[in-house]
Amino acid sequence: MKMKKWLAPVLSLSLLLPALAGTQSVRAQSMKPTVETPAVELRAGLDYLLSEHFTLAVVSMTKAYDGATDAAAAQAALDQNAKDMVPAIASIYGDAGAKEFDRIFAAHNGYTDKYVKAVKTKDTMSQSAARSELEAFAKEFGSFLGAATEGNLPASAAQDAVRTHEEQVLEVFDSYAAGNYKAAYTEFREGLGFMFGVSDVLSDAITTQFPAKFNNTSSDTPAGDLRSALNHLAAEHYALAVLSMQKGFDKSPAYAALLEAQDGNTNDFTAAITSIYGADGGAAFKKVWTGDHIFAQDEIIKAVLAGDSAAISKARAKLDTFSSEFGKFLGTATGENLPTAGATAAVAEHEKLVLEAFDIYQSASKTGLYDSFRKGYSFMFGVGKALGGAIVTQKPELFQVAPPVTQPENPNAVTSIWFQIGNKNAQINGKNAMMDVAPYVKQGTTFVSLRTLTSTLGADVKYVPSNKTVELKLGTDKVVFWLGKNIIQVNGENVKLDAVVHIKEGRTQVPLRFIAEWLGWNVNFNKSNQSATLTKAM
């Protein structure tokens, strides 16, 4: 199966939550894959609430720092998001559990407000105090999640995840406050992606805890992955579109960085479409997506600033054309499993909501701005469901539940591993297995998922949140990786790699040849079919 989890969190949840990595059980599934099981619905609901929380947290902090007139409204929207989580918690853990959640979760929104004020006044002591409060929140909320899920999500792992989320929010804000907007919106995309990983793990813990409540279905299925990936891409697009139009109207120096972030979202969307419909499908998607869409938004901003009503009408008309063209593309691509008429109407509604938020932002009072923003953000999750459902119906063979790669009882019994670039199907000792991420080539270096490779070869992997390192142990040997760097430490000595360790699709990616040979394996490449065979070094 070539469909990928197009998520890009800054840290791999399989490392943050090691107790869960590779342990998800494949519960009873319908013979026919679908994006609408009770467990996947839970995951999608968490996708929405958690990612919206991250988005509003960043928006409220940056608005407060800028002294924007809509800062208070942004904070109110963030607080309302927290309140909207309470009924969801109550439906699973009862009123008492929901009350405790509300007590812990609602309070932490105020800590970030304190941090903003401390940064604006250059009060380093208050900054440290606010960070300490957020650390206390991470511990308390992580413990709450561990207790509520009865250990299906271990408290320590939950604390690490919450801590990472809070660090990511502050990283975005710190970069923004420093005027490093490119870094800020790169980190924004990473932090937003991380929340979809959290919803994946949390929904799995809950459905494992209460299988009957979710009809013994699993949230962690290929179809569920597709819906979540589309949720992520669509919601991120909406958020970046609205924020970029605001910054463009304000003539903010952050505008260029937001346009670059939109380009990143476009490229990820294109890659997702390509993974399903091939290179031609991906190219067709990108052509329609960028032409009368992204460019038209920029034209609207410029026309509004120039007071050119004719240019405004012309640019808005381009979005009508885009709705029609993109709706037709989706209908054709999905074999009308997503009808062209319905797709066109959905795209038109999305564009209407983007422009509605922009029109309100131009007004003096900005009344209703965040009601509009939240409506538009929520709408994208319906898009993810509809498009995901159409694709799964059209291509069910891509979304069948497959057994994952599991560590053998005796790792030493593994003598050969075969895999192919761009293919998740692998062979271990000649038997078929499924990798979590397909191997790929980047700038001439073959990368492989550290989790898949090391679990197969029998090494132990641990993420260390305090310094964002990944530790790999095999017997008495130890390797330390720094994410984003090409320097590693082997048994205490620094070694320079030819490529940078990074995150792709929610997993830590490392150069294949180095890690395999360090673990004592020979690597043989077959250029004719882009495959590699690992054999035990004798």
XYZ file of C-alpha atoms in Angstrom, residues 6-232:
227
model
C 1.123 12.885 5.433
C 1.804 14.239 8.889
C 4.949 16.110 9.851
C 5.138 16.446 13.629
C 8.489 17.590 14.956
C 8.848 14.423 17.008
C 7.767 10.891 16.336
C 4.956 9.702 18.579
C 6.316 6.193 18.225
C 9.313 7.463 20.181
C 7.472 9.832 22.496
C 5.094 7.049 23.455
C 7.300 3.962 23.367
C 4.939 1.880 25.449
C 2.399 2.091 22.635
C 4.675 1.771 19.634
C 3.858 -1.352 17.672
C 1.342 -2.600 20.253
C -1.951 -1.486 18.701
C -4.197 -4.472 18.374
C -6.138 -5.007 15.181
C -9.647 -5.359 16.564
C -12.592 -6.704 14.634
C -13.046 -4.698 11.431
C -15.654 -4.674 8.727
C -14.593 -6.767 5.762
C -14.993 -3.619 3.703
C -12.684 -0.744 4.713
C -14.449 2.477 5.683
C -13.686 5.886 7.194
C -16.896 5.851 9.243
C -16.357 3.325 12.039
C -17.126 4.518 15.600
C -13.412 4.423 16.463
C -12.404 6.481 13.425
C -15.158 8.986 14.256
C -13.609 9.383 17.709
C -10.196 9.953 16.165
C -11.608 12.535 13.743
C -13.322 14.377 16.593
C -10.047 14.523 18.493
C -8.274 15.610 15.297
C -10.562 18.616 15.178
C -10.557 19.658 18.827
C -6.837 19.174 19.474
C -5.614 20.761 16.249
C -7.980 23.700 16.677
C -6.647 24.156 20.201
C -3.082 24.387 18.893
C -4.074 26.791 16.118
C -6.019 29.107 18.415
C -3.273 29.002 21.061
C -0.728 30.267 18.532
C -3.125 32.848 17.074
C -4.161 34.229 20.473
C -0.540 34.542 21.636
C 0.703 36.269 18.484
C -2.333 38.582 18.399
C -1.740 39.533 22.043
C 1.933 40.194 21.350
C 1.030 42.437 18.410
C -1.592 44.269 20.462
C -4.162 43.415 17.773
C -7.745 44.559 18.212
C -8.963 40.961 17.875
C -6.597 39.562 20.517
C -9.269 39.266 23.215
C -11.644 37.564 20.777
C -8.932 35.070 19.851
C -8.390 34.251 23.525
C -12.145 33.824 24.006
C -12.234 31.401 21.055
C -9.385 29.416 22.614
C -11.272 29.228 25.906
C -14.425 28.107 24.098
C -12.486 25.340 22.363
C -11.557 24.024 25.826
C -15.212 24.140 26.887
C -16.224 22.277 23.737
C -13.994 19.377 24.766
C -15.921 18.839 28.008
C -19.003 17.105 26.509
C -16.719 14.771 24.547
C -14.912 13.795 27.748
C -18.234 13.388 29.583
C -19.518 11.008 26.900
C -16.618 8.669 27.653
C -15.659 9.245 31.295
C -18.832 10.672 32.798
C -19.532 14.025 34.437
C -16.934 13.579 37.171
C -14.190 12.887 34.647
C -15.309 15.831 32.513
C -15.299 18.164 35.508
C -11.755 17.174 36.427
C -10.649 17.583 32.819
C -12.198 21.053 32.700
C -10.491 22.089 35.926
C -7.045 21.096 34.680
C -7.273 21.969 31.000
C -9.045 25.322 31.089
C -6.532 26.848 33.498
C -3.499 26.300 31.290
C -4.706 28.744 28.625
C -3.966 31.510 31.119
C -0.357 30.417 31.514
C 0.417 31.189 27.886
C -1.144 34.644 28.304
C 1.238 35.250 31.195
C 4.137 34.166 29.006
C 3.187 36.641 26.267
C 3.081 39.525 28.728
C 6.442 38.497 30.176
C 8.055 38.393 26.730
C 6.616 41.800 25.798
C 8.033 43.337 28.974
C 11.289 41.357 28.733
C 10.608 39.973 32.207
C 12.734 36.837 32.218
C 11.701 35.813 35.726
C 8.031 35.878 34.764
C 8.828 33.932 31.598
C 10.459 31.230 33.693
C 7.502 31.231 36.079
C 5.050 30.785 33.203
C 7.137 27.933 31.802
C 7.139 26.312 35.232
C 3.345 26.524 35.334
C 3.147 24.868 31.926
C 5.473 22.096 33.114
C 3.228 21.549 36.126
C 0.252 21.403 33.765
C 1.996 18.805 31.583
C 2.580 16.596 34.604
C -0.934 17.001 36.016
C -2.751 16.614 32.714
C -0.568 13.695 31.652
C -1.339 11.979 34.948
C -5.045 12.635 34.406
C -4.930 11.021 30.953
C -2.975 8.052 32.272
C -5.489 7.476 35.085
C -8.548 8.078 32.897
C -7.393 5.595 30.244
C -6.380 3.103 32.948
C -2.827 3.068 31.653
C -3.707 2.364 28.028
C -2.009 5.698 27.510
C 0.752 5.580 30.164
C 0.960 8.701 32.338
C 4.645 9.232 31.612
C 4.063 9.009 27.867
C 1.085 11.364 28.095
C 3.178 13.846 30.078
C 5.875 13.765 27.397
C 3.306 14.389 24.662
C 1.666 17.290 26.520
C 5.065 18.762 27.328
C 6.119 18.559 23.696
C 2.904 20.266 22.603
C 3.444 23.138 25.031
C 7.070 23.491 23.949
C 5.974 23.668 20.330
C 3.465 26.433 21.055
C 6.162 28.452 22.804
C 8.665 27.773 20.016
C 6.283 29.223 17.440
C 5.627 32.248 19.616
C 9.297 32.842 20.462
C 10.234 32.762 16.775
C 7.373 35.109 15.939
C 8.314 37.551 18.699
C 11.919 37.496 17.462
C 10.758 38.416 13.955
C 11.863 35.056 12.536
C 8.593 34.429 10.725
C 9.864 31.680 8.452
C 10.873 29.627 11.487
C 7.610 30.497 13.248
C 5.367 29.144 10.513
C 7.589 26.144 9.849
C 7.235 25.337 13.549
C 3.500 26.069 13.332
C 3.106 23.382 10.694
C 5.152 20.930 12.756
C 3.169 21.622 15.913
C -0.161 21.335 14.126
C 0.872 18.000 12.637
C 1.905 16.760 16.057
C -1.653 17.192 17.349
C -2.960 14.734 14.758
C -0.419 12.225 16.040
C -1.683 12.816 19.584
C -5.281 12.214 18.510
C -4.169 8.967 16.822
C -2.566 7.613 19.982
C -5.241 8.915 22.365
C -8.102 7.508 20.307
C -6.339 4.131 20.191
C -5.955 4.158 23.980
C -9.634 4.980 24.490
C -10.939 2.408 22.019
C -8.659 -0.224 23.542
C -10.074 0.656 26.960
C -13.719 0.574 25.838
C -13.919 -1.791 22.853
C -17.671 -2.417 23.185
C -18.429 1.320 23.205
C -16.812 1.536 19.765
C -18.219 -1.698 18.339
C -14.809 -3.386 18.596
C -13.455 -1.199 15.797
C -9.981 0.299 15.621
C -9.100 3.950 15.062
C -5.673 3.030 13.700
C -6.584 1.634 10.282
C -5.385 2.589 6.799
C -8.778 4.165 6.100
C -8.623 6.031 9.409
C -5.106 7.192 8.543
C -6.348 8.535 5.204
C -9.222 10.467 6.765
C -6.933 11.923 9.432
C -4.317 12.884 6.829
C -6.937 14.673 4.744
C -8.313 16.337 7.878
C -4.821 17.618 8.606
